[in-house]
Amino acid sequence: MNKNNTITRNQYFFVIQSAMIGIGVISLAAGVTKKAQQSGWIAIIIAGIYPILCVILSYEIYKNLNFIEYTQASEQLFGKFLTKIFTVLFSINFLFLEGAVISGLANELTFSTIKFLSPYVVVFLTSLLIYYNSVDGLKIVARLSELVFYLTIFIFLIPIYFINKGDVTNILPVVNNYGSLFTAIPTTFFAYSGVELSIAIVPLITNKMGAKGAGIAACIFTTILYTFITLVTILYMGWKLTSQLQYPFLYLVATTEIAVISNFEPLFIFIWGNKIFQTAACMHFGATYFFSEATKIPYKKSCIISSIIVAVVGIFMIPEYKRSSLTDKVMPYLVGYIFIWLIAAYILSLYKKVKKNEK
Amino acid sequence: MKSRRLILLLIFILFFTGCYNRVSIEKLSVIVGIGFDVGKDKKEIENVAEYLIFRGQREIDRGVSLEVGKTINEANSNRQLNLKKNYLLGTVRAYVISEERAKLGIKDIIDTCIRDQERNLNTIIVVSKGSCKDIFEQTPKEESTMADEVKELIEASYSSNFFTNNAGVKDLANMYYQEGRNIVIPAIEKKDSTIRIAGIAVFDKDKLKKIIPIEEAIYVNLLRNYDVKGNIALVMEDYKKAVDVECISKRKVYVDKVDGKLKYTIKLNIEGEIKLNTYNFDEENNVQKILDDIKIQLTNNLNENLNKIIERAKNDYEIDVFDIQKYAVAKYGRENEESIRESFKDCEIEVMVNTKISSTGRYK
């Protein structure tokens, strides 16, 4: 086990929440309100089961196998051939997600603050910086996640400004149509994706005691943040306007009236851009890890290759409507795949454990 | 080695910053006010802009330009043919929509104000009786530009006549998109070489329905808004025998269905402070008796006026100006929005005024 690639339990918390919270915060509310109208925030709570299940199952799988690393574990469970396929699929999953996050960042930045740059240049520069961020392994990514978490935590306070400005009639009746809640769940998958990183990094935690708790805490934190932001957005604007905006939370931020600052939006983007960047960096670690496991190319070299792939994927999703339509189509399949993998691996690992005990 | 790599990377990124091919700040003109108007044939759009001209140091002038175009942004780009400087839209202090234009519909204004990322969402938006050019072409008296005067006028109105300070583009968008609500924004007019608030403009969807004159608008505001302030005068005979009460109102709305008809109950909690009392000034100073008397008078006065305005709203305005249908939508489901909207004429509105005198001032 490479020393540079291990993290502590607390860092696990920061990595997991930072892999999830990113571009989703500003665009999540639009998707759920389109499907579930004013009760979209409930759909987010229900969908919060997915990351929690993901974290718990991946911990249990490795616990049953005595915390051996991913490739060994997978080979024990599925055999060599299937492992190869699954690893490639995981790497595609992360490359796609990271490409979507980077193009999302580029779209958002060129839409609001840096109008003088082409989004393609932003994609290129971001992937360059992400390469630099994750080339030295998980430890650096985890440390930076921790730093960025503390730098951006005050964003959490912005919605509080709007609580008494909203009107409670905007979220009533609480649920109009129970069926719509479930159709809204797939739109939240992109915001919750990134939690699959736990499949790669659970064996890399040094102090395993309580690692499960840290993972669950990160998921609950994310769910609360998402729910709170969406609830306040609907409370203030109503679901109709929310569902028609590209970045509802950015709109909400732009309506704040703060003394001295004429427009809070650019400042917010400057700070929140760091968080999105860190999300992409976490995903890049996942992508590179699985890529190098699948192709047996050393980590540092595959970091360059995956950076290039990601930049190409990101360029294909440049206007925002292209990106959102593509992620809406692809996400359910990716989540479905990960779910099936997790359950299959969990059952097999239980079987392995029982067998071992019999011996 | 590592730090050198980082420094090289950062220097490389520095090459991408900067605003090449952008207009420098001294060449920018500042647009402070925009008026949306319509031409005489009602086909073409007139767009009035008030902008600042900087001539050397401390010499600031202002100009007004009127441009014609098929759409808002075409008129805007036509302006660049005349104006010698580039301009930004984020600096606009106030939008003024003329009555004629508002009657034709303001959907495009709402759309461009929200869609265009350069525009600020906190800009004040008002309707003007008469054309926008009349408003902007006057010489400002208290502020340096007319747009600032409009802005200050609307912001200052908050402290009296039960107006709210929610008159920005964002509030307009909220009123437009939320179910069971109608757009109600302040209306201004030209009066003796300056401007004044003329009342409130009520929209049906995106078209202006009516401008309610200020005498009635006060009571509409009182029923409509939460936590607002205003003066109620109780005149017994003439000004020598009168009571002024400064009221802060808080409202609560309950909705019920009685015999298949909607019934709204508006509960107004009014807390008053007596500012003037010549009515029973000379009588013996029994404070409790005076207060009870004033309370009854105030309640009766408000009941009478508010019921009058409700009747008028039902028969004359024919639209929910009191912002109460949103409670019905919230209670009976969003899919019934249309039927709730149409049933305003048949519904029943009850006002319950609950007054409380909190202070009698320096006098007992």
XYZ file of C-alpha atoms in Angstrom, chain A residues 195-332:
138
model
C -20.299 8.770 -3.790
C -19.164 5.648 -5.727
C -15.677 6.810 -4.866
C -16.135 4.943 -1.591
C -15.787 1.675 -3.551
C -12.214 2.661 -4.371
C -11.108 4.342 -1.181
C -12.578 2.349 1.699
C -9.515 0.004 1.818
C -7.221 3.049 1.760
C -8.431 4.377 5.116
C -5.849 3.888 7.839
C -8.127 3.844 10.897
C -11.087 1.750 9.848
C -12.919 2.083 13.160
C -15.857 4.361 12.546
C -15.143 4.809 8.855
C -18.687 3.711 8.109
C -20.005 6.410 10.404
C -17.881 9.066 8.707
C -19.226 8.022 5.314
C -22.816 8.116 6.503
C -22.226 11.510 8.112
C -20.930 12.863 4.798
C -24.025 11.555 2.999
C -26.400 13.001 5.577
C -24.605 16.330 5.446
C -24.986 16.395 1.677
C -28.652 15.434 1.790
C -29.405 18.118 4.371
C -27.571 20.772 2.362
C -29.370 19.863 -0.851
C -32.769 19.651 0.799
C -32.316 22.919 2.627
C -31.208 24.796 -0.474
C -34.007 23.403 -2.616
C -36.611 24.055 0.060
C -35.549 27.671 0.459
C -35.435 28.168 -3.306
C -38.992 26.886 -3.701
C -40.099 28.853 -0.659
C -38.844 32.096 -2.158
C -39.532 31.737 -5.875
C -42.233 29.094 -6.195
C -41.750 25.939 -8.196
C -42.702 27.353 -11.580
C -39.882 29.856 -11.858
C -37.450 27.404 -10.236
C -38.162 24.758 -12.851
C -37.588 27.209 -15.692
C -34.204 28.487 -14.585
C -30.894 26.965 -15.523
C -29.237 27.723 -12.178
C -31.976 28.413 -9.602
C -29.598 28.827 -6.685
C -27.492 31.301 -8.635
C -30.656 33.319 -9.293
C -31.407 33.228 -5.581
C -27.912 34.480 -4.785
C -28.230 37.243 -7.378
C -31.329 38.591 -5.625
C -29.574 39.162 -2.310
C -29.193 42.788 -1.447
C -26.045 43.276 0.550
C -24.622 46.641 1.454
C -21.474 47.687 -0.460
C -21.614 44.713 -2.864
C -23.856 45.607 -5.800
C -24.056 42.053 -7.055
C -23.224 39.078 -4.893
C -23.310 36.608 -7.776
C -19.687 36.914 -9.061
C -18.294 36.630 -5.546
C -20.369 33.540 -4.936
C -19.192 31.954 -8.170
C -15.584 32.724 -7.327
C -15.911 30.851 -4.040
C -18.201 28.082 -5.207
C -16.007 27.462 -8.255
C -13.394 26.074 -5.848
C -15.887 23.565 -4.530
C -16.867 22.398 -8.007
C -13.212 22.163 -8.923
C -12.604 19.959 -5.895
C -15.534 17.737 -6.869
C -13.921 17.211 -10.240
C -10.571 16.505 -8.582
C -12.091 13.820 -6.329
C -13.744 12.208 -9.319
C -10.497 12.425 -11.220
C -8.801 10.390 -8.544
C -11.523 7.760 -8.932
C -11.267 7.798 -12.705
C -7.485 7.501 -12.679
C -7.495 4.799 -10.012
C -9.865 2.564 -11.930
C -8.214 3.423 -15.239
C -4.783 2.416 -14.015
C -6.203 -0.761 -12.397
C -7.916 -1.692 -15.636
C -5.027 -1.007 -17.992
C -2.116 -1.689 -15.608
C -0.534 1.631 -16.617
C 1.188 3.269 -13.599
C -0.918 5.795 -11.689
C 1.001 8.934 -12.703
C 0.947 8.107 -16.389
C -2.716 7.164 -16.415
C -3.406 10.467 -14.658
C -2.263 12.281 -17.815
C -4.222 9.975 -20.107
C -7.414 10.285 -18.111
C -7.014 14.085 -18.007
C -6.987 14.141 -21.786
C -9.999 11.826 -22.023
C -11.900 13.971 -19.531
C -11.146 17.168 -21.430
C -12.488 15.566 -24.625
C -15.614 14.300 -22.837
C -16.116 17.741 -21.311
C -15.877 19.481 -24.677
C -18.745 17.365 -25.997
C -21.046 18.742 -23.304
C -20.352 22.415 -23.761
C -23.661 24.223 -24.001
C -25.528 23.653 -20.769
C -28.693 22.226 -22.366
C -26.571 19.547 -24.092
C -24.963 18.600 -20.800
C -28.189 18.384 -18.809
C -30.009 16.351 -21.455
C -27.085 13.932 -21.721
C -26.661 13.485 -17.968
C -30.425 12.986 -17.562
C -30.270 10.185 -20.107
C -27.093 8.478 -18.896
C -27.294 8.826 -15.111
C -30.031 6.228 -14.415
